[in-house]
mmCIF file of C-alpha atoms and ligand atoms in Angstrom:
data_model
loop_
_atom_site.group_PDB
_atom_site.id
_atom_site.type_symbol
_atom_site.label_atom_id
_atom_site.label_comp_id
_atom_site.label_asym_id
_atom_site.label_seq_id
_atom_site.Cartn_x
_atom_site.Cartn_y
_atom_site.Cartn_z
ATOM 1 C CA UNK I 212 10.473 -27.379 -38.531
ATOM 2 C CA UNK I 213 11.210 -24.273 -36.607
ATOM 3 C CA UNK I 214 11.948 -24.838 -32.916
ATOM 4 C CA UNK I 215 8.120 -23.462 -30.507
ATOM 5 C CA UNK I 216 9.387 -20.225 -28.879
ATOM 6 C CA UNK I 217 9.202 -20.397 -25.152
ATOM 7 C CA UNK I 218 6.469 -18.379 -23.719
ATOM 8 C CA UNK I 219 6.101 -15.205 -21.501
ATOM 9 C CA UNK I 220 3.428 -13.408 -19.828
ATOM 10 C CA UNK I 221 3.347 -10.783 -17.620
ATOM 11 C CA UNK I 222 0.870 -8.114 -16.305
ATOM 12 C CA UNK I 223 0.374 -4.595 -14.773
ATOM 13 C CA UNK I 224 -2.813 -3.160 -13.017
ATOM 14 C CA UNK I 225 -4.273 0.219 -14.731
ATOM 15 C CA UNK I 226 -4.361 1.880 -11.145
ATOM 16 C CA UNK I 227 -2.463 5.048 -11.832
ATOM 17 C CA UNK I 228 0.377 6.717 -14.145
ATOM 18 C CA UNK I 229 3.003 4.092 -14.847
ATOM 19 C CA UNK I 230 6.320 4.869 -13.167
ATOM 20 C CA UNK I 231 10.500 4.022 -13.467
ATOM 21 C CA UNK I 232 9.603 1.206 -10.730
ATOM 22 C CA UNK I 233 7.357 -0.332 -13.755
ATOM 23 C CA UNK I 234 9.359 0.666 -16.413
ATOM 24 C CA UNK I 235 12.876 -1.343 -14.770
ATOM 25 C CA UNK I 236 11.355 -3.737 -13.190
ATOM 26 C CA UNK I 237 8.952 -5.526 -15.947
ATOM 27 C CA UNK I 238 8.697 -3.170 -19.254
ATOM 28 C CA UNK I 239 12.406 -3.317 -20.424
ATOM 29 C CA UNK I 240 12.071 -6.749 -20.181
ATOM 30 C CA UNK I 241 9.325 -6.992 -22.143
ATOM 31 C CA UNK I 242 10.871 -5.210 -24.772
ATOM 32 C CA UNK I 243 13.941 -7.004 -24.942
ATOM 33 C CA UNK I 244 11.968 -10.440 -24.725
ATOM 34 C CA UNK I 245 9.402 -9.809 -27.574
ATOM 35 C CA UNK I 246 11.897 -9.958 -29.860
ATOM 36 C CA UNK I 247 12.642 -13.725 -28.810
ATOM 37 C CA UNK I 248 9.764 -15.318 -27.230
ATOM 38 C CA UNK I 249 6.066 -15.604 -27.715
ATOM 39 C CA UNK I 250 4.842 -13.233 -25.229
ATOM 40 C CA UNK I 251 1.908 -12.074 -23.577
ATOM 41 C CA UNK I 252 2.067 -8.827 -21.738
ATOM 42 C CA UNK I 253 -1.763 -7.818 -20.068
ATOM 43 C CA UNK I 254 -3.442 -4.604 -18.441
ATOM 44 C CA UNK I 255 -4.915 -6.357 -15.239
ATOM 45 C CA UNK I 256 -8.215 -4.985 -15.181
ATOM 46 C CA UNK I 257 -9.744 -7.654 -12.828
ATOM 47 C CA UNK I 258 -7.061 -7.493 -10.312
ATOM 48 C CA UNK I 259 -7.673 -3.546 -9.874
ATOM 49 C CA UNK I 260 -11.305 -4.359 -9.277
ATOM 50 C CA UNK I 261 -9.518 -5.933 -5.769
ATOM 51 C CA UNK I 262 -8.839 -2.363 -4.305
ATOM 52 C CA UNK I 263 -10.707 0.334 -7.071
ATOM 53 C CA UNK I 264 -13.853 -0.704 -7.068
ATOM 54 C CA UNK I 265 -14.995 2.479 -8.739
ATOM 55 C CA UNK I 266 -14.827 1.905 -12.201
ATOM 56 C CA UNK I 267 -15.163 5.691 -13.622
ATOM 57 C CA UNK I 268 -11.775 5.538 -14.523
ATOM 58 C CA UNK I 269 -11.034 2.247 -15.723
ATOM 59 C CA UNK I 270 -11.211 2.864 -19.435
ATOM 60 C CA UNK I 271 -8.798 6.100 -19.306
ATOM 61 C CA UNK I 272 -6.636 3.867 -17.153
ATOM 62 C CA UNK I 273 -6.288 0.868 -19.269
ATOM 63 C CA UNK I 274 -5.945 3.194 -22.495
ATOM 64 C CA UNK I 275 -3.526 4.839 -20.456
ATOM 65 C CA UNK I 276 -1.364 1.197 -19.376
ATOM 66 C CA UNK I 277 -1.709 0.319 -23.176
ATOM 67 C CA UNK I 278 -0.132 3.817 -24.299
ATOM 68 C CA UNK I 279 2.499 3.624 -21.924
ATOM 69 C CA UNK I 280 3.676 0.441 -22.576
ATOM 70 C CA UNK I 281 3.658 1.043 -26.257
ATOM 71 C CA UNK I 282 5.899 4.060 -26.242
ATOM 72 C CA UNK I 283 8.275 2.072 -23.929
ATOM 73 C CA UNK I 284 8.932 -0.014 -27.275
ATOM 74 C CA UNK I 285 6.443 -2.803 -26.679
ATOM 75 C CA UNK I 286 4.987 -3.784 -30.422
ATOM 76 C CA UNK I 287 1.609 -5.043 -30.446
ATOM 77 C CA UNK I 288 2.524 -6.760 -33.594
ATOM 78 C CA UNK I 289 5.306 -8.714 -31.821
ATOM 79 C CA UNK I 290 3.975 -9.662 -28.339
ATOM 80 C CA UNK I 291 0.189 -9.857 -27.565
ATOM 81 C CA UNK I 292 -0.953 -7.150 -25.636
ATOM 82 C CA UNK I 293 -4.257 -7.325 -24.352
ATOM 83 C CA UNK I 294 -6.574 -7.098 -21.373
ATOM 84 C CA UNK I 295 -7.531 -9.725 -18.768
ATOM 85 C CA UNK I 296 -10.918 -8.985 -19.036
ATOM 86 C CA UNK I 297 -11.103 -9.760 -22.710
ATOM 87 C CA UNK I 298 -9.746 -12.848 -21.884
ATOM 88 C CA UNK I 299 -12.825 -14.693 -20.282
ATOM 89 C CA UNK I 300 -11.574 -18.166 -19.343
ATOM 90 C CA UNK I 301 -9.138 -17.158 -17.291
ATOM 91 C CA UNK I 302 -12.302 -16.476 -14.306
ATOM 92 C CA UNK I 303 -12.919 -19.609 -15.443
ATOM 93 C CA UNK I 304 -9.292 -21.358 -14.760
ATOM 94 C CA UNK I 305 -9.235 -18.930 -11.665
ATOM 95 C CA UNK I 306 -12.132 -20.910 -10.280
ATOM 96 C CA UNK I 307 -10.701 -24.306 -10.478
ATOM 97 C CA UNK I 308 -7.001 -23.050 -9.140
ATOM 98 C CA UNK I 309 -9.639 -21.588 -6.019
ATOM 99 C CA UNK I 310 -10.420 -25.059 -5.030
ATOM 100 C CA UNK I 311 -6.607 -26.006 -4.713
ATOM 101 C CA UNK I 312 -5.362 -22.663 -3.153
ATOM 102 C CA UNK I 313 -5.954 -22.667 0.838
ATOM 103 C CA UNK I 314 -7.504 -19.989 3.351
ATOM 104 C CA UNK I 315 -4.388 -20.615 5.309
ATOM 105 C CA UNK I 316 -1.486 -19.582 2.987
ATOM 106 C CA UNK I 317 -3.263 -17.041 1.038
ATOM 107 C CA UNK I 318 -3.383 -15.173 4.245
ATOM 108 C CA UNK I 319 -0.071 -15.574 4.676
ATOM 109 C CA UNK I 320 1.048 -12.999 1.444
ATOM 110 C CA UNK I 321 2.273 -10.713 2.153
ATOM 111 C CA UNK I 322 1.078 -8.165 -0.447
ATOM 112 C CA UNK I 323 -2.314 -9.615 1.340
ATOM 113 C CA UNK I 324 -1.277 -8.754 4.510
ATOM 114 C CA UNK I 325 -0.020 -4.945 3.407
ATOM 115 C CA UNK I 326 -3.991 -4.124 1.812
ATOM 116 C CA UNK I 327 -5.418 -5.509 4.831
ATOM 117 C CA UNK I 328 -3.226 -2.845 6.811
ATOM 118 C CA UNK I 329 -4.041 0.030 4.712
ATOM 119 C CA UNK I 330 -7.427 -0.559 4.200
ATOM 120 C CA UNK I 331 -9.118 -2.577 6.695
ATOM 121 C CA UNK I 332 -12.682 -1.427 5.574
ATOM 122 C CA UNK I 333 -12.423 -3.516 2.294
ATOM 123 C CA UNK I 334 -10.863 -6.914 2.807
ATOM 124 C CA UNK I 335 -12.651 -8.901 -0.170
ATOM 125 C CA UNK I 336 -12.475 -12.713 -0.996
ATOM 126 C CA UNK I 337 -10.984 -11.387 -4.238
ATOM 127 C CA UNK I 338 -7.769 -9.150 -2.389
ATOM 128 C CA UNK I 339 -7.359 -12.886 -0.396
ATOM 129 C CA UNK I 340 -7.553 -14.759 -3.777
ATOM 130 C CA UNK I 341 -5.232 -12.226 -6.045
ATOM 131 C CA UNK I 342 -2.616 -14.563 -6.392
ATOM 132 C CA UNK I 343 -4.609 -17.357 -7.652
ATOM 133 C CA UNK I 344 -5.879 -15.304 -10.040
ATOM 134 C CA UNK I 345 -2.349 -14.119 -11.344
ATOM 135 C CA UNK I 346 -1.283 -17.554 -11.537
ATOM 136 C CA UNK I 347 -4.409 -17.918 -13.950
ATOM 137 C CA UNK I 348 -3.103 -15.095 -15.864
ATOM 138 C CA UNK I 349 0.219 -17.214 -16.521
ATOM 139 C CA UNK I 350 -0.653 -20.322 -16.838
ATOM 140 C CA UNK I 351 -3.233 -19.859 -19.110
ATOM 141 C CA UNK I 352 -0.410 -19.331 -21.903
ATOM 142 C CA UNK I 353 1.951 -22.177 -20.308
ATOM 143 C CA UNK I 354 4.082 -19.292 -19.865
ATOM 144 C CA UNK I 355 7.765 -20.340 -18.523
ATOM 145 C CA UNK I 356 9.166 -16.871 -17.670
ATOM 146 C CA UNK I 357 7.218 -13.970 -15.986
ATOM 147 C CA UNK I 358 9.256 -10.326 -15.997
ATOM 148 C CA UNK I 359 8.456 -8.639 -12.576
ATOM 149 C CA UNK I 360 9.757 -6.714 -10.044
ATOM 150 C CA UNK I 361 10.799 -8.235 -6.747
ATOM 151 C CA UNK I 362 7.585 -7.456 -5.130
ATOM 152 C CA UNK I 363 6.379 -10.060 -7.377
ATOM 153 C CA UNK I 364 8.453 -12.904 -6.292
ATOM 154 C CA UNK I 365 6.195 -14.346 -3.526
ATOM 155 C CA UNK I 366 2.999 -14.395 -5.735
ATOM 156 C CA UNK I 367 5.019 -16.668 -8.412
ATOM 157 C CA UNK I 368 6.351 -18.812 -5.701
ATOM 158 C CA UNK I 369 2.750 -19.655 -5.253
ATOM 159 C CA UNK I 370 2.080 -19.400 -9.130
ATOM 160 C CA UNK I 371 4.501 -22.357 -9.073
ATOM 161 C CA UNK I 372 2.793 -24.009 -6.175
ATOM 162 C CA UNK I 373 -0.647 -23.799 -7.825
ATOM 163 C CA UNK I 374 0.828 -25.005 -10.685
ATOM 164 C CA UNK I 375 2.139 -27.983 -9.407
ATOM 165 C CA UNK I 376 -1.191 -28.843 -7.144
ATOM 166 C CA UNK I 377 -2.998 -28.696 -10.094
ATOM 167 C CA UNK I 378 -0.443 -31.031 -12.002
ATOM 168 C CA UNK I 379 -0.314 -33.230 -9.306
ATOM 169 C CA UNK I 380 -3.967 -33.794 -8.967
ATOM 170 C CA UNK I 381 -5.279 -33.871 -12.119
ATOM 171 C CA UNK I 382 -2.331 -34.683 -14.888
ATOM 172 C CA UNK I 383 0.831 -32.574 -16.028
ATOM 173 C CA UNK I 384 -0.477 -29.575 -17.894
ATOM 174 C CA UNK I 385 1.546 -26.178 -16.862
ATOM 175 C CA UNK I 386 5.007 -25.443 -16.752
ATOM 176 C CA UNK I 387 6.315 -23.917 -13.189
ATOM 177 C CA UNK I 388 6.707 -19.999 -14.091
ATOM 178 C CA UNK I 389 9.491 -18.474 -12.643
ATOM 179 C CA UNK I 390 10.297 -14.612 -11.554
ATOM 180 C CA UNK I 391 12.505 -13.415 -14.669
ATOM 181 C CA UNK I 392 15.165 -10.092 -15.011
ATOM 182 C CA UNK I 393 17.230 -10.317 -17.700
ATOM 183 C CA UNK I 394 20.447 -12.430 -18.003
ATOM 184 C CA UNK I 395 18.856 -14.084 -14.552
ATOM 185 C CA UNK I 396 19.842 -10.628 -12.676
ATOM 186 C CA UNK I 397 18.400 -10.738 -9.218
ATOM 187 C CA UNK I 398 14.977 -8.529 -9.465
ATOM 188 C CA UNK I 399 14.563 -5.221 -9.546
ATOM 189 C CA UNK I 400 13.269 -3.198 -7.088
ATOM 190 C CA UNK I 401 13.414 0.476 -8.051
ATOM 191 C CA UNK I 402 13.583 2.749 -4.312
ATOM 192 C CA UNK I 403 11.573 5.277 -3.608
ATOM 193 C CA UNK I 404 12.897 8.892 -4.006
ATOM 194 C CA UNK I 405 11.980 9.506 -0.041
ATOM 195 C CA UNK I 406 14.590 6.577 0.855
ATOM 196 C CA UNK I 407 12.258 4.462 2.230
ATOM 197 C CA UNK I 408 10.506 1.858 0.196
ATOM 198 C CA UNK I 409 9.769 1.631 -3.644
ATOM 199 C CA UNK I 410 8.695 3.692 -6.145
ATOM 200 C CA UNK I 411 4.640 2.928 -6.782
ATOM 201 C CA UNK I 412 2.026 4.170 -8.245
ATOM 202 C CA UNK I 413 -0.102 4.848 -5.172
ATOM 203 C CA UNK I 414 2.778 6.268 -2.467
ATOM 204 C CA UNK I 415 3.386 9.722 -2.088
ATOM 205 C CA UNK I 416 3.702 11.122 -5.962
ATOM 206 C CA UNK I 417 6.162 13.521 -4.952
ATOM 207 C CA UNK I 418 8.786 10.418 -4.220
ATOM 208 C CA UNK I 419 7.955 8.544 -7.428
ATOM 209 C CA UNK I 420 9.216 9.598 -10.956
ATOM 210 C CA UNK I 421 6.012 9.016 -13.844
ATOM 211 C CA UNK I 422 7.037 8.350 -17.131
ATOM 212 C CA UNK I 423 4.381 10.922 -17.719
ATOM 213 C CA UNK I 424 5.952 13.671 -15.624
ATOM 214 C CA UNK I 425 7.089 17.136 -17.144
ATOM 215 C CA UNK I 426 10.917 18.057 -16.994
ATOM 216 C CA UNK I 427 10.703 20.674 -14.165
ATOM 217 C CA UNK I 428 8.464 18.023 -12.033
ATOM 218 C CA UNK I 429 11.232 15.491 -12.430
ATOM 219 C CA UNK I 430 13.739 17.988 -11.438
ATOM 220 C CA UNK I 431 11.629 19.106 -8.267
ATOM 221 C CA UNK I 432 11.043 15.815 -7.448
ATOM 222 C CA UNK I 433 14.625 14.287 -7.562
ATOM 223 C CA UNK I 434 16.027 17.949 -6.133
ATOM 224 C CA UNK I 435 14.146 16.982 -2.878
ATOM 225 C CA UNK I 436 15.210 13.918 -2.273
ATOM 226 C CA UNK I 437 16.965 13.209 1.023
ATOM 227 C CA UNK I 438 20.572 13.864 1.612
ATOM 228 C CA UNK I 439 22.970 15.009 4.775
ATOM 229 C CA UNK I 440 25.851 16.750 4.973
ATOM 230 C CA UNK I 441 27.738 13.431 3.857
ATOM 231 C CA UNK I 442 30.191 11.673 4.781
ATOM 232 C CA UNK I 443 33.044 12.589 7.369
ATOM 233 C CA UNK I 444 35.662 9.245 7.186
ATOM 234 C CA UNK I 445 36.698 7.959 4.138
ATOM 235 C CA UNK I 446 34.631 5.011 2.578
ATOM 236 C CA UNK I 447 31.900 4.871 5.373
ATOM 237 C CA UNK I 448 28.689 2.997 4.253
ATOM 238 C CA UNK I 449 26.013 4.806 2.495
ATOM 239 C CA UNK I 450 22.882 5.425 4.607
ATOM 240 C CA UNK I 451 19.584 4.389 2.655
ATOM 241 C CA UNK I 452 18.425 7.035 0.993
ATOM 242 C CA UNK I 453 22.243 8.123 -0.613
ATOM 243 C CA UNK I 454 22.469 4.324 -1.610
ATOM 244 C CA UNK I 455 19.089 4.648 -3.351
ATOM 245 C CA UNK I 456 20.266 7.912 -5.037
ATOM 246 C CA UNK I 457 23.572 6.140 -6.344
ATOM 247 C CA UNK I 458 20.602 3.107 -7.332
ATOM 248 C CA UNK I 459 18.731 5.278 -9.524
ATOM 249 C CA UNK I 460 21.831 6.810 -10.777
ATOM 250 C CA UNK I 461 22.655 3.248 -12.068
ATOM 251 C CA UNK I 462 19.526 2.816 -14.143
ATOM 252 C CA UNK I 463 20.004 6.510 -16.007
ATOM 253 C CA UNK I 464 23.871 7.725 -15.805
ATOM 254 C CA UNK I 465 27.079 7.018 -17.558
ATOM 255 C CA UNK I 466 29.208 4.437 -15.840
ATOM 256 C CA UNK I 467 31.727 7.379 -15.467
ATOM 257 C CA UNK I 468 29.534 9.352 -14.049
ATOM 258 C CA UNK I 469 28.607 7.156 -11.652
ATOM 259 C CA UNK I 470 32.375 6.398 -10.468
ATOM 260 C CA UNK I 471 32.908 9.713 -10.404
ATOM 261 C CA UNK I 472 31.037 10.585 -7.577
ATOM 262 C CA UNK I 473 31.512 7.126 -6.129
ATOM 263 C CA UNK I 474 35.084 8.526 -5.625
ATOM 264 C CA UNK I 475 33.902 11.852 -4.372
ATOM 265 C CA UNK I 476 31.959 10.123 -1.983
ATOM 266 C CA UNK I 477 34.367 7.563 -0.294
ATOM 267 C CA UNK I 478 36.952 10.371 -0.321
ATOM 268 C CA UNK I 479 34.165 12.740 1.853
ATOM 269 C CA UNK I 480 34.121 15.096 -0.912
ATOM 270 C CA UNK I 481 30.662 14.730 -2.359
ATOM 271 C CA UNK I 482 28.659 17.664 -2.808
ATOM 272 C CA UNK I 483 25.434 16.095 -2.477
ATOM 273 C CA UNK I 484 23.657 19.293 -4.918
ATOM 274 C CA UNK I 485 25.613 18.275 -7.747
ATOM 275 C CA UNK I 486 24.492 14.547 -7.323
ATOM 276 C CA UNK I 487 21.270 15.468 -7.374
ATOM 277 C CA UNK I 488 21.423 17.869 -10.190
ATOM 278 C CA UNK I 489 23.089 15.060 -12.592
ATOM 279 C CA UNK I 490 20.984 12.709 -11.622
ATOM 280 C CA UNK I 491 17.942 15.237 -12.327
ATOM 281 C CA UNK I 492 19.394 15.832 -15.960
ATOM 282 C CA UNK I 493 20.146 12.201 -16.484
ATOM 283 C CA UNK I 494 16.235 11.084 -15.711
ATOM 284 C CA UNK I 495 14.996 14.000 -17.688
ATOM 285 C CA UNK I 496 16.924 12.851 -20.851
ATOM 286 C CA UNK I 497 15.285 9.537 -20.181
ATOM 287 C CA UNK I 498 11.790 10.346 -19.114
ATOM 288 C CA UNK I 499 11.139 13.190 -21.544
ATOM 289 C CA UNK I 500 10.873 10.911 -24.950
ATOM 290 C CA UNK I 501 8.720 8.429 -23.196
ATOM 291 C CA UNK I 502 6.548 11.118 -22.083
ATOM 292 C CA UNK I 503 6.431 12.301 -25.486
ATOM 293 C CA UNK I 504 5.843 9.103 -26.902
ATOM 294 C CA UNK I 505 3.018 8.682 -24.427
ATOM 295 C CA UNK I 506 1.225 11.615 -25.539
ATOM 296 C CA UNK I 507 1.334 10.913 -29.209
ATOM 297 C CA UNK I 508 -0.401 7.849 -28.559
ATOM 298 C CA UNK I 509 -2.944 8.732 -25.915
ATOM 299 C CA UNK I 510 -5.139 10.753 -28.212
ATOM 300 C CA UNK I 511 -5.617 7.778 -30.673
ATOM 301 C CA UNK I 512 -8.651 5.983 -29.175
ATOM 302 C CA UNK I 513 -8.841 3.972 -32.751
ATOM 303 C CA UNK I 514 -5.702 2.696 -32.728
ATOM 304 C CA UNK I 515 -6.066 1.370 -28.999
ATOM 305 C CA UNK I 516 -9.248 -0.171 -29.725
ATOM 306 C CA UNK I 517 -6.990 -1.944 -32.727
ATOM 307 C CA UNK I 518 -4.610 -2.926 -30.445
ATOM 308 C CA UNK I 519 -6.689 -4.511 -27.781
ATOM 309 C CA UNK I 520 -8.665 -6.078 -30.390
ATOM 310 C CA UNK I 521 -5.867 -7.363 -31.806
ATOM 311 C CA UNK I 522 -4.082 -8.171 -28.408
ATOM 312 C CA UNK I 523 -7.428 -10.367 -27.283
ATOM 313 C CA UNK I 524 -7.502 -12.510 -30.176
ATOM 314 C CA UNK I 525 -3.979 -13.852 -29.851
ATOM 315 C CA UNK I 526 -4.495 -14.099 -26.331
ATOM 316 C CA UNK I 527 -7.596 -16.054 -26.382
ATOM 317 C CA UNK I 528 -6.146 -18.862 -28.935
ATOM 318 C CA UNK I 529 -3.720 -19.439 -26.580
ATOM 319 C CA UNK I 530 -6.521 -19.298 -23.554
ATOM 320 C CA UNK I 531 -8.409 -21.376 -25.104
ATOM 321 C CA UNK I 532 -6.225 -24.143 -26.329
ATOM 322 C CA UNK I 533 -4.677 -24.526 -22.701
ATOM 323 C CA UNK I 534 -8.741 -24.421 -20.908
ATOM 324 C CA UNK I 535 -9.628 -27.379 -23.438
ATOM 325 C CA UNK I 536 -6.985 -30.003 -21.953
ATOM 326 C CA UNK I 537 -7.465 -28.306 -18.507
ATOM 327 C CA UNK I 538 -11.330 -29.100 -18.351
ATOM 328 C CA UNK I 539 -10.583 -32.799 -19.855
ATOM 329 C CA UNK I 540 -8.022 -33.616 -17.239
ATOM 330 C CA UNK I 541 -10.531 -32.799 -14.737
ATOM 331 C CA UNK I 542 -12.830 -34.572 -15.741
ATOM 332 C CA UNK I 543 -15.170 -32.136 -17.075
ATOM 333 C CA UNK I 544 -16.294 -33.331 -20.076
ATOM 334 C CA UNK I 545 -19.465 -35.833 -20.307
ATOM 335 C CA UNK I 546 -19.243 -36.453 -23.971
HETATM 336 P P1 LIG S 280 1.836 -3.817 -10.641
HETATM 337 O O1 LIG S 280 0.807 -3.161 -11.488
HETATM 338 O O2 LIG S 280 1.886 -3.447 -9.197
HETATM 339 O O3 LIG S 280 3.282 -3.549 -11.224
HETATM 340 C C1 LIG S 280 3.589 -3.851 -12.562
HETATM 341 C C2 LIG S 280 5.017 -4.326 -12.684
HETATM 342 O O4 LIG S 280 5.934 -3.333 -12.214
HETATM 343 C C3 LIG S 280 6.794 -3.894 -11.230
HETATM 344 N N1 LIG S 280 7.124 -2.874 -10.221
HETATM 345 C C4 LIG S 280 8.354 -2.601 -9.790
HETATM 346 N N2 LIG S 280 9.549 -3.162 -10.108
HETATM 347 C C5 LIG S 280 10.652 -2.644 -9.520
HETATM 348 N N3 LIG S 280 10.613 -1.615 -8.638
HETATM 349 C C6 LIG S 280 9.455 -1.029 -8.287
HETATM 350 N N4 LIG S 280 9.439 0.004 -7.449
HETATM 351 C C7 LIG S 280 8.249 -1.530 -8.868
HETATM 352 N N5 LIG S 280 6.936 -1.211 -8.752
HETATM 353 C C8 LIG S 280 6.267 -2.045 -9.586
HETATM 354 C C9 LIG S 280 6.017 -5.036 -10.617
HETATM 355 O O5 LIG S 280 6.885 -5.982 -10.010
HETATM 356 C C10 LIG S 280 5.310 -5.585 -11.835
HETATM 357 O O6 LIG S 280 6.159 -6.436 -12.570
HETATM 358 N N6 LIG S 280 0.214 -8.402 -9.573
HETATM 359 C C11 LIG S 280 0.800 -7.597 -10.624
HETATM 360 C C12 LIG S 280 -0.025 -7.580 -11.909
HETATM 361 C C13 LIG S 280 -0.287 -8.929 -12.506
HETATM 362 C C14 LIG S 280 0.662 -9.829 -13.067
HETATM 363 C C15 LIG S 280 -0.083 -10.933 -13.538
HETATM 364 C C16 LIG S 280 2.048 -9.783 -13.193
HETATM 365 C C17 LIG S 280 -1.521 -9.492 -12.660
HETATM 366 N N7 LIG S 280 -1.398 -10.712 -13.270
HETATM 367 C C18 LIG S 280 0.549 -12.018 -14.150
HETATM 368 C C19 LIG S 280 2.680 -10.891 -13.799
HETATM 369 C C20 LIG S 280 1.923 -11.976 -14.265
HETATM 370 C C21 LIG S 280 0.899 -6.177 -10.109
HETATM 371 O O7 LIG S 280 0.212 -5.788 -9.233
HETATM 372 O O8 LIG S 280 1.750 -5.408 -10.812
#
């Protein structure tokens, strides 16, 4: 009999163009895992609810998350990709984790904690309970590994928590899902092009890099990043914001490349313009296929519509299987 494929499941909110932050810290995981798992990648439609409650958008958005993906390599006829919102009983499994998840802790996130910062005029019971409702997301599928950024790793710390409440109390049903990068790297966390903080889609656009973006944008953008005049002793410690150009030059440049003006620098010889220009060519050979890709799949509303279709239907057989023992072991079930 052939051995069950271990299962993975991971998500990203349809809030805005996705970006090199997305694309290295969950989608090229995805790609590489679909090959070997049974996986379940998402467009969280509920969870942007938490902080765009305007919903003009939300169908250009998630066509838009679904696109993107795709021409990152994701194969809808490998892994499932769907959207939470087609996926019902997950609300449902999201109420039971609510009674097991408490005021006290959820308070405590720190992703929490950042929205109720920036926008104090909106603090909903659903931006307190976001994390419960991710866990539902996973553990819906009795998914093992989850492919995230670091940002990410507190919200499956609780996932796991949850998880294990709900085993505890009521029978051994989920698996504890753990925070994955490939070849159990630490996770990624891609930096902002400003040197302070990480790419996203909502910061300042002029400091993130879109997969969407045109050539000359991408060269504008990285041109502007922050340098100095560099370095005046021989190997002195990078500041931030050189260390995060040498990051992204990791993700996009030939290892040669790289050492090459790894050298330049510890020797005080770096001419910052040149960085910046390689680094500029290096993302625009990168981004510019994606883009491409992206826009050759955009215009094809049918063949999204397949692929959620498609996406929901795998997604809900495995919902649905895991809500039936979850509602026994309860005790919800009369006859
Ligand atoms: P979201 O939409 O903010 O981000 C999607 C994915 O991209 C990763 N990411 C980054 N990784 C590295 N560097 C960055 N600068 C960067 N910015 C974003 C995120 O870590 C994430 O993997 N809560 C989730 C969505 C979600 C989910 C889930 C994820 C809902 N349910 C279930 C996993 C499992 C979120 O807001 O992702």
């Amino acid at each position: 009999m052939e051995k069950k494929k271990e299962i993975v499941m991971s998500g990203i909110r349809p809030t805005g163009f996705l970006h090199l932050g997305n694309y290295f810290g969950a989608i090229r995981n995805y790609v590489k895992m679909q090959e070997q798992f049974e996986c379940y990648f998402m467009v969280a439609d509920l969870h942007s609810l938490t902080t765009h409650p305007d919903t003009k958008e939300l169908k250009t958005n998630v066509e838009r998350v679904l696109a993107e993906n795709i021409a990152c390599g994701l194969n809808p006829e490998k892994a499932a990709l769907y959207c939470q919102s087609h996926v019902y009983e997950t609300s449902e499994l999201y109420l039971y984790l609510n009674m097991l998840a408490y005021k006290g802790e959820l308070e405590k996130t720190v992703t929490f904690k950042d929205k109720v910062r920036q926008h104090p005029e909106n603090v909903n019971a659903g931006l307190l309970t976001y994390p419960v409702l991710q866990t539902a997301d996973i553990i819906i599928h009795k998914a093992k590994y989850v492919p995230v950024g670091k940002d990410q790793e507190q919200h499956l710390e609780m996932a796991r928590n949850f998880a294990n409440r709900f085993n505890h109390r009521y029978g051994e049903i989920f698996h504890e899902p753990v925070a994955y990068n490939d070849n159990n790297a630490a996770l990624v966390k891609v930096p902002s092009l400003d040197g302070a903080g990480k790419m996203s889609k909502s910061e300042n656009g002029m400091s993130t890099l879109f997969l969407s973006d045109e050539d000359e944008m991408i060269r504008k953008k990285v041109m502007k990043a922050k340098t100095d005049s560099g370095p005046t002793q021989p190997n002195t410690p990078k500041p931030d914001y050189i260390d995060n150009i040498f990051g992204l030059m990791q993700l996009v440049s030939a290892p040669e490349v790289i050492a090459k003006f790894e050298a330049d620098y510890n020797n005080c010889n770096i001419r910052y313009g040149d960085l910046k220009k390689q680094l500029a060519e290096d993302m625009v050979n990168f981004i510019s296929p994606i883009r491409e890709k992206i826009n050759s799949i955009l215009p094809d509303k049918k063949y999204l519509k397949e692929v959620m279709e498609m996406g929901a239907e795998k997604a809900n057989k495995s919902a649905n299987a895991t809500m039936k023992l979850v509602r026994e072991a309860i005790g919800l079930k009369y006859y």
